[in-house]
Amino acid sequence: MNRLVIDGVSLSRGGVRIVEGVSLTVAPGEVVGLIGPNGAGKTSLLSLAAGLAVPDSGRVLFEGTEIGPAGAAWRARRLAWMPQFPVEPPPMGVRAVAALGRLPHGQSGRAAEVHPAVTRALEVTGMAALADRSAGGLSGGERARLALARALAVDAPVLLADEPVAALDPEHALSVMGVLRAVAAEGRCVVVVLHDLPLAARFCDRLALMRGSRVLLSGPPPEVLTEATIASAYRVRARWIDGAPVPWERLG
């Protein structure tokens, strides 16, 4: 019952269909990656899953409950969201910003800052050493990791992360993907938008390849990331290194 179920959702904006009839189920313990070229509908699908957008048709359920009618407070405690472009943090300390993740549980101020979920979120994202710094002085990569820490501090059973490694160097990208893998191992549902195909192949249990607002193919990484599907979706030829595809050259 605690699966995240995306059931035939569609979404249009400005008369343009950006998500078309997508169905996807995420089980506890799974990391599911949404991959595909720019404009495929990945972020829009993640927004629908988070309840941040209302589908034209279809529905999203968690714990057997449709998330839209359940209300914002219900969603906020169950669906943690990391946006693609973290906004400039407020003029607060790093720990205080991460502690905002406790607001859905009615916790704020010092009580939230010392909550074990906040301390753990800072530790696993590598932000504990910066906890006493002003969030306004962070680099782009540090802000991205702080956004993840804030999402993790919610301690929700579902984590939705939109390109969490886009601004990170290789070391921190591996670290963040390891965190997502560990979060899933605790029995949570994790959905992550990725452009890095080697990371997707290594860390995700299943992939959903999107193009033109639809899911073209979903399944385990070896079944989705084939030479033919990568060429069709991305218009590139890939080479495989240690079982992971690396985009190598554009197709004419």
Tab-separated table of C-alpha atoms in Angstrom:
chain	number	residue	atom	x	y	z
A	1	MET	CA	0.000	0.000	0.000
A	2	ASN	CA	2.941	2.383	0.466
A	3	ARG	CA	3.919	2.351	-3.179
A	4	LEU	CA	3.968	5.549	-5.193
A	5	VAL	CA	1.614	4.955	-8.115
A	6	ILE	CA	1.482	7.276	-11.131
A	7	ASP	CA	-1.593	6.182	-13.038
A	8	GLY	CA	-2.050	7.414	-16.603
A	9	VAL	CA	-1.250	11.077	-15.928
A	10	SER	CA	-1.308	13.726	-18.639
A	11	LEU	CA	-0.563	17.432	-18.434
A	12	SER	CA	-0.833	20.325	-20.903
A	13	ARG	CA	0.459	23.867	-20.635
A	14	GLY	CA	-0.378	26.611	-23.089
A	15	GLY	CA	-2.175	24.106	-25.245
A	16	VAL	CA	0.911	21.889	-25.521
A	17	ARG	CA	0.849	18.371	-24.110
A	18	ILE	CA	3.990	17.960	-21.972
A	19	VAL	CA	3.133	14.677	-20.227
A	20	GLU	CA	1.069	12.100	-22.069
A	21	GLY	CA	-0.525	9.075	-20.414
A	22	VAL	CA	2.379	8.123	-18.160
A	23	SER	CA	2.051	5.264	-15.679
A	24	LEU	CA	4.810	4.317	-13.278
A	25	THR	CA	4.931	2.505	-9.932
A	26	VAL	CA	7.744	2.942	-7.413
A	27	ALA	CA	8.078	0.388	-4.616
A	28	PRO	CA	9.687	0.999	-1.223
A	29	GLY	CA	13.424	0.357	-1.484
A	30	GLU	CA	13.634	1.367	-5.150
A	31	VAL	CA	15.542	4.139	-6.867
A	32	VAL	CA	13.770	4.911	-10.136
A	33	GLY	CA	15.532	7.241	-12.560
A	34	LEU	CA	13.726	9.463	-15.056
A	35	ILE	CA	15.998	9.950	-18.052
A	36	GLY	CA	15.622	11.428	-21.512
A	37	PRO	CA	16.558	14.515	-23.532
A	38	ASN	CA	15.714	18.075	-22.537
A	39	GLY	CA	12.035	18.854	-22.941
A	40	ALA	CA	10.948	15.220	-22.628
A	41	GLY	CA	8.650	15.964	-19.668
A	42	LYS	CA	10.766	14.582	-16.817
A	43	THR	CA	10.509	17.590	-14.488
A	44	SER	CA	6.809	17.984	-15.246
A	45	LEU	CA	6.213	14.325	-14.409
A	46	LEU	CA	8.104	14.731	-11.138
A	47	SER	CA	5.994	17.811	-10.322
A	48	LEU	CA	2.856	15.754	-10.879
A	49	ALA	CA	4.217	13.053	-8.595
A	50	ALA	CA	4.850	15.659	-5.898
A	51	GLY	CA	1.398	17.180	-6.207
A	52	LEU	CA	2.884	20.489	-7.332
A	53	ALA	CA	0.937	20.262	-10.577
A	54	VAL	CA	-2.573	18.930	-11.152
A	55	PRO	CA	-2.926	16.401	-13.988
A	56	ASP	CA	-5.458	16.985	-16.747
A	57	SER	CA	-6.229	13.295	-16.475
A	58	GLY	CA	-4.987	10.357	-14.473
A	59	ARG	CA	-3.991	10.362	-10.828
A	60	VAL	CA	-1.096	9.908	-8.406
A	61	LEU	CA	-1.518	7.768	-5.285
A	62	PHE	CA	0.546	6.996	-2.224
A	63	GLU	CA	-0.506	4.623	0.536
A	64	GLY	CA	-3.557	3.992	-1.623
A	65	THR	CA	-4.618	7.642	-1.257
A	66	GLU	CA	-4.894	10.062	-4.170
A	67	ILE	CA	-2.430	12.813	-3.309
A	68	GLY	CA	-4.328	15.757	-4.802
A	69	PRO	CA	-7.492	15.552	-2.671
A	70	ALA	CA	-5.391	14.544	0.364
A	71	GLY	CA	-4.190	18.133	0.740
A	72	ALA	CA	-0.888	19.997	0.992
A	73	ALA	CA	-0.193	19.163	4.638
A	74	TRP	CA	-0.664	15.428	4.009
A	75	ARG	CA	1.643	15.562	0.975
A	76	ALA	CA	4.334	17.612	2.720
A	77	ARG	CA	4.838	14.930	5.364
A	78	ARG	CA	5.026	12.090	2.865
A	79	LEU	CA	6.621	13.506	-0.292
A	80	ALA	CA	9.943	15.327	0.083
A	81	TRP	CA	10.898	17.460	-2.902
A	82	MET	CA	14.301	18.654	-4.129
A	83	PRO	CA	13.882	21.167	-6.982
A	84	GLN	CA	16.066	21.287	-10.065
A	85	PHE	CA	17.275	24.823	-9.414
A	86	PRO	CA	17.448	25.460	-5.657
A	87	VAL	CA	16.396	29.024	-4.925
A	88	GLU	CA	18.820	31.372	-3.215
A	89	PRO	CA	18.695	30.352	0.446
A	90	PRO	CA	17.271	32.797	2.983
A	91	PRO	CA	19.692	34.833	5.170
A	92	MET	CA	19.978	32.045	7.726
A	93	GLY	CA	22.570	29.575	8.867
A	94	VAL	CA	23.023	26.311	7.007
A	95	ARG	CA	21.587	24.264	9.861
A	96	ALA	CA	18.560	26.558	10.128
A	97	VAL	CA	17.841	26.166	6.409
A	98	ALA	CA	18.083	22.386	6.599
A	99	ALA	CA	15.772	22.506	9.633
A	100	LEU	CA	13.031	24.024	7.467
A	101	GLY	CA	12.442	20.444	6.386
A	102	ARG	CA	10.801	19.862	9.755
A	103	LEU	CA	8.044	22.437	9.132
A	104	PRO	CA	5.608	19.843	7.726
A	105	HIS	CA	5.786	18.164	11.131
A	106	GLY	CA	5.031	21.382	12.994
A	107	GLN	CA	8.604	21.802	14.228
A	108	SER	CA	10.567	25.043	13.930
A	109	GLY	CA	13.299	27.052	15.602
A	110	ARG	CA	15.829	25.416	17.873
A	111	ALA	CA	13.723	22.294	18.348
A	112	ALA	CA	13.862	21.659	14.613
A	113	GLU	CA	17.569	22.479	14.325
A	114	VAL	CA	18.563	19.832	16.867
A	115	HIS	CA	16.204	17.184	15.522
A	116	PRO	CA	18.090	13.957	14.693
A	117	ALA	CA	16.737	13.992	11.122
A	118	VAL	CA	18.357	17.388	10.512
A	119	THR	CA	21.686	16.354	12.008
A	120	ARG	CA	21.722	13.180	9.934
A	121	ALA	CA	20.731	15.022	6.752
A	122	LEU	CA	23.636	17.445	7.169
A	123	GLU	CA	26.042	14.596	7.828
A	124	VAL	CA	25.092	12.398	4.879
A	125	THR	CA	25.187	15.321	2.431
A	126	GLY	CA	28.599	16.466	3.637
A	127	MET	CA	27.214	19.745	4.972
A	128	ALA	CA	27.806	19.180	8.700
A	129	ALA	CA	31.127	21.012	8.615
A	130	LEU	CA	29.335	24.055	7.151
A	131	ALA	CA	26.380	23.932	9.547
A	132	ASP	CA	27.329	27.184	11.320
A	133	ARG	CA	28.022	29.173	8.169
A	134	SER	CA	25.616	31.559	6.498
A	135	ALA	CA	23.732	29.835	3.716
A	136	GLY	CA	24.077	32.952	1.571
A	137	GLY	CA	27.812	32.394	1.181
A	138	LEU	CA	27.561	28.879	-0.247
A	139	SER	CA	28.719	27.883	-3.707
A	140	GLY	CA	26.274	26.517	-6.269
A	141	GLY	CA	27.232	22.935	-5.490
A	142	GLU	CA	26.943	23.520	-1.751
A	143	ARG	CA	23.498	25.043	-2.229
A	144	ALA	CA	22.443	21.950	-4.139
A	145	ARG	CA	23.615	19.719	-1.309
A	146	LEU	CA	21.850	21.942	1.225
A	147	ALA	CA	18.630	21.607	-0.778
A	148	LEU	CA	19.009	17.837	-0.577
A	149	ALA	CA	19.679	18.047	3.171
A	150	ARG	CA	16.491	20.066	3.629
A	151	ALA	CA	14.524	17.450	1.683
A	152	LEU	CA	16.062	14.610	3.677
A	153	ALA	CA	15.258	16.395	6.949
A	154	VAL	CA	11.557	15.888	6.206
A	155	ASP	CA	12.215	12.183	6.799
A	156	ALA	CA	9.433	11.392	4.338
A	157	PRO	CA	8.752	7.939	2.869
A	158	VAL	CA	9.064	9.354	-0.669
A	159	LEU	CA	11.946	11.458	-1.995
A	160	LEU	CA	11.615	13.206	-5.367
A	161	ALA	CA	14.850	14.783	-6.616
A	162	ASP	CA	15.125	16.792	-9.829
A	163	GLU	CA	18.671	16.656	-11.205
A	164	PRO	CA	20.335	16.582	-7.774
A	165	VAL	CA	23.839	16.140	-9.208
A	166	ALA	CA	23.682	18.712	-12.013
A	167	ALA	CA	25.832	21.298	-10.171
A	168	LEU	CA	28.180	18.859	-8.463
A	169	ASP	CA	31.730	17.730	-9.150
A	170	PRO	CA	32.314	13.982	-9.640
A	171	GLU	CA	33.156	13.312	-5.984
A	172	HIS	CA	30.026	14.969	-4.632
A	173	ALA	CA	27.858	13.560	-7.421
A	174	LEU	CA	28.895	10.051	-6.406
A	175	SER	CA	28.290	10.946	-2.780
A	176	VAL	CA	24.762	12.253	-3.437
A	177	MET	CA	23.826	9.224	-5.516
A	178	GLY	CA	25.136	7.045	-2.704
A	179	VAL	CA	22.877	8.954	-0.307
A	180	LEU	CA	19.842	8.337	-2.523
A	181	ARG	CA	20.739	4.660	-2.692
A	182	ALA	CA	21.018	4.541	1.128
A	183	VAL	CA	17.681	6.351	1.541
A	184	ALA	CA	16.001	3.724	-0.630
A	185	ALA	CA	17.664	0.949	1.361
A	186	GLU	CA	15.767	2.258	4.403
A	187	GLY	CA	12.528	1.302	2.645
A	188	ARG	CA	11.659	4.590	0.965
A	189	CYS	CA	10.588	5.351	-2.590
A	190	VAL	CA	13.120	7.457	-4.489
A	191	VAL	CA	12.519	9.042	-7.899
A	192	VAL	CA	15.352	11.040	-9.430
A	193	VAL	CA	15.712	12.945	-12.705
A	194	LEU	CA	19.147	12.352	-14.230
A	195	HIS	CA	21.072	13.300	-17.350
A	196	ASP	CA	24.210	11.392	-16.338
A	197	LEU	CA	23.722	7.977	-17.935
A	198	PRO	CA	26.653	6.241	-16.170
A	199	LEU	CA	25.273	7.316	-12.778
A	200	ALA	CA	21.784	6.238	-13.811
A	201	ALA	CA	23.105	2.828	-14.847
A	202	ARG	CA	25.049	2.367	-11.635
A	203	PHE	CA	22.671	3.641	-8.948
A	204	CYS	CA	19.103	3.144	-10.218
A	205	ASP	CA	17.106	-0.051	-9.904
A	206	ARG	CA	14.863	0.921	-12.807
A	207	LEU	CA	14.831	3.625	-15.440
A	208	ALA	CA	11.988	5.307	-17.296
A	209	LEU	CA	13.170	6.759	-20.590
A	210	MET	CA	11.055	9.725	-21.693
A	211	ARG	CA	10.875	11.455	-25.031
A	212	GLY	CA	8.165	13.661	-26.504
A	213	SER	CA	6.115	13.691	-23.265
A	214	ARG	CA	5.824	9.892	-23.106
A	215	VAL	CA	7.698	7.039	-21.459
A	216	LEU	CA	9.247	5.126	-24.341
A	217	LEU	CA	10.658	2.305	-22.251
A	218	SER	CA	11.012	1.371	-18.595
A	219	GLY	CA	12.871	-1.404	-16.839
A	220	PRO	CA	16.254	-2.302	-15.361
A	221	PRO	CA	19.164	-0.168	-16.680
A	222	PRO	CA	20.641	-2.891	-18.929
A	223	GLU	CA	17.282	-3.267	-20.689
A	224	VAL	CA	16.734	0.464	-21.170
A	225	LEU	CA	20.255	1.706	-21.889
A	226	THR	CA	20.927	-0.165	-25.106
A	227	GLU	CA	22.752	1.141	-28.133
A	228	ALA	CA	19.495	1.416	-30.057
A	229	THR	CA	17.482	3.230	-27.386
A	230	ILE	CA	20.279	5.695	-26.595
A	231	ALA	CA	20.677	6.478	-30.289
A	232	SER	CA	16.925	6.911	-30.747
A	233	ALA	CA	16.320	9.053	-27.661
A	234	TYR	CA	19.483	11.153	-27.545
A	235	ARG	CA	20.823	11.044	-31.116
A	236	VAL	CA	24.244	9.986	-29.870
A	237	ARG	CA	26.380	6.881	-30.091
A	238	ALA	CA	27.553	5.496	-26.758
A	239	ARG	CA	30.484	3.411	-25.643
A	240	TRP	CA	30.245	1.029	-22.701
A	241	ILE	CA	32.823	1.250	-19.920
A	242	ASP	CA	32.494	-1.226	-17.058
A	243	GLY	CA	28.905	-1.867	-18.095
A	244	ALA	CA	27.854	1.801	-18.125
A	245	PRO	CA	27.094	3.748	-21.310
A	246	VAL	CA	29.113	6.885	-21.971
A	247	PRO	CA	27.773	9.233	-24.698
A	248	TRP	CA	30.607	9.363	-27.201
A	249	GLU	CA	29.656	11.073	-30.444
A	250	ARG	CA	26.706	12.725	-32.093
A	251	LEU	CA	24.850	10.931	-34.815
A	252	GLY	CA	24.584	12.678	-38.138
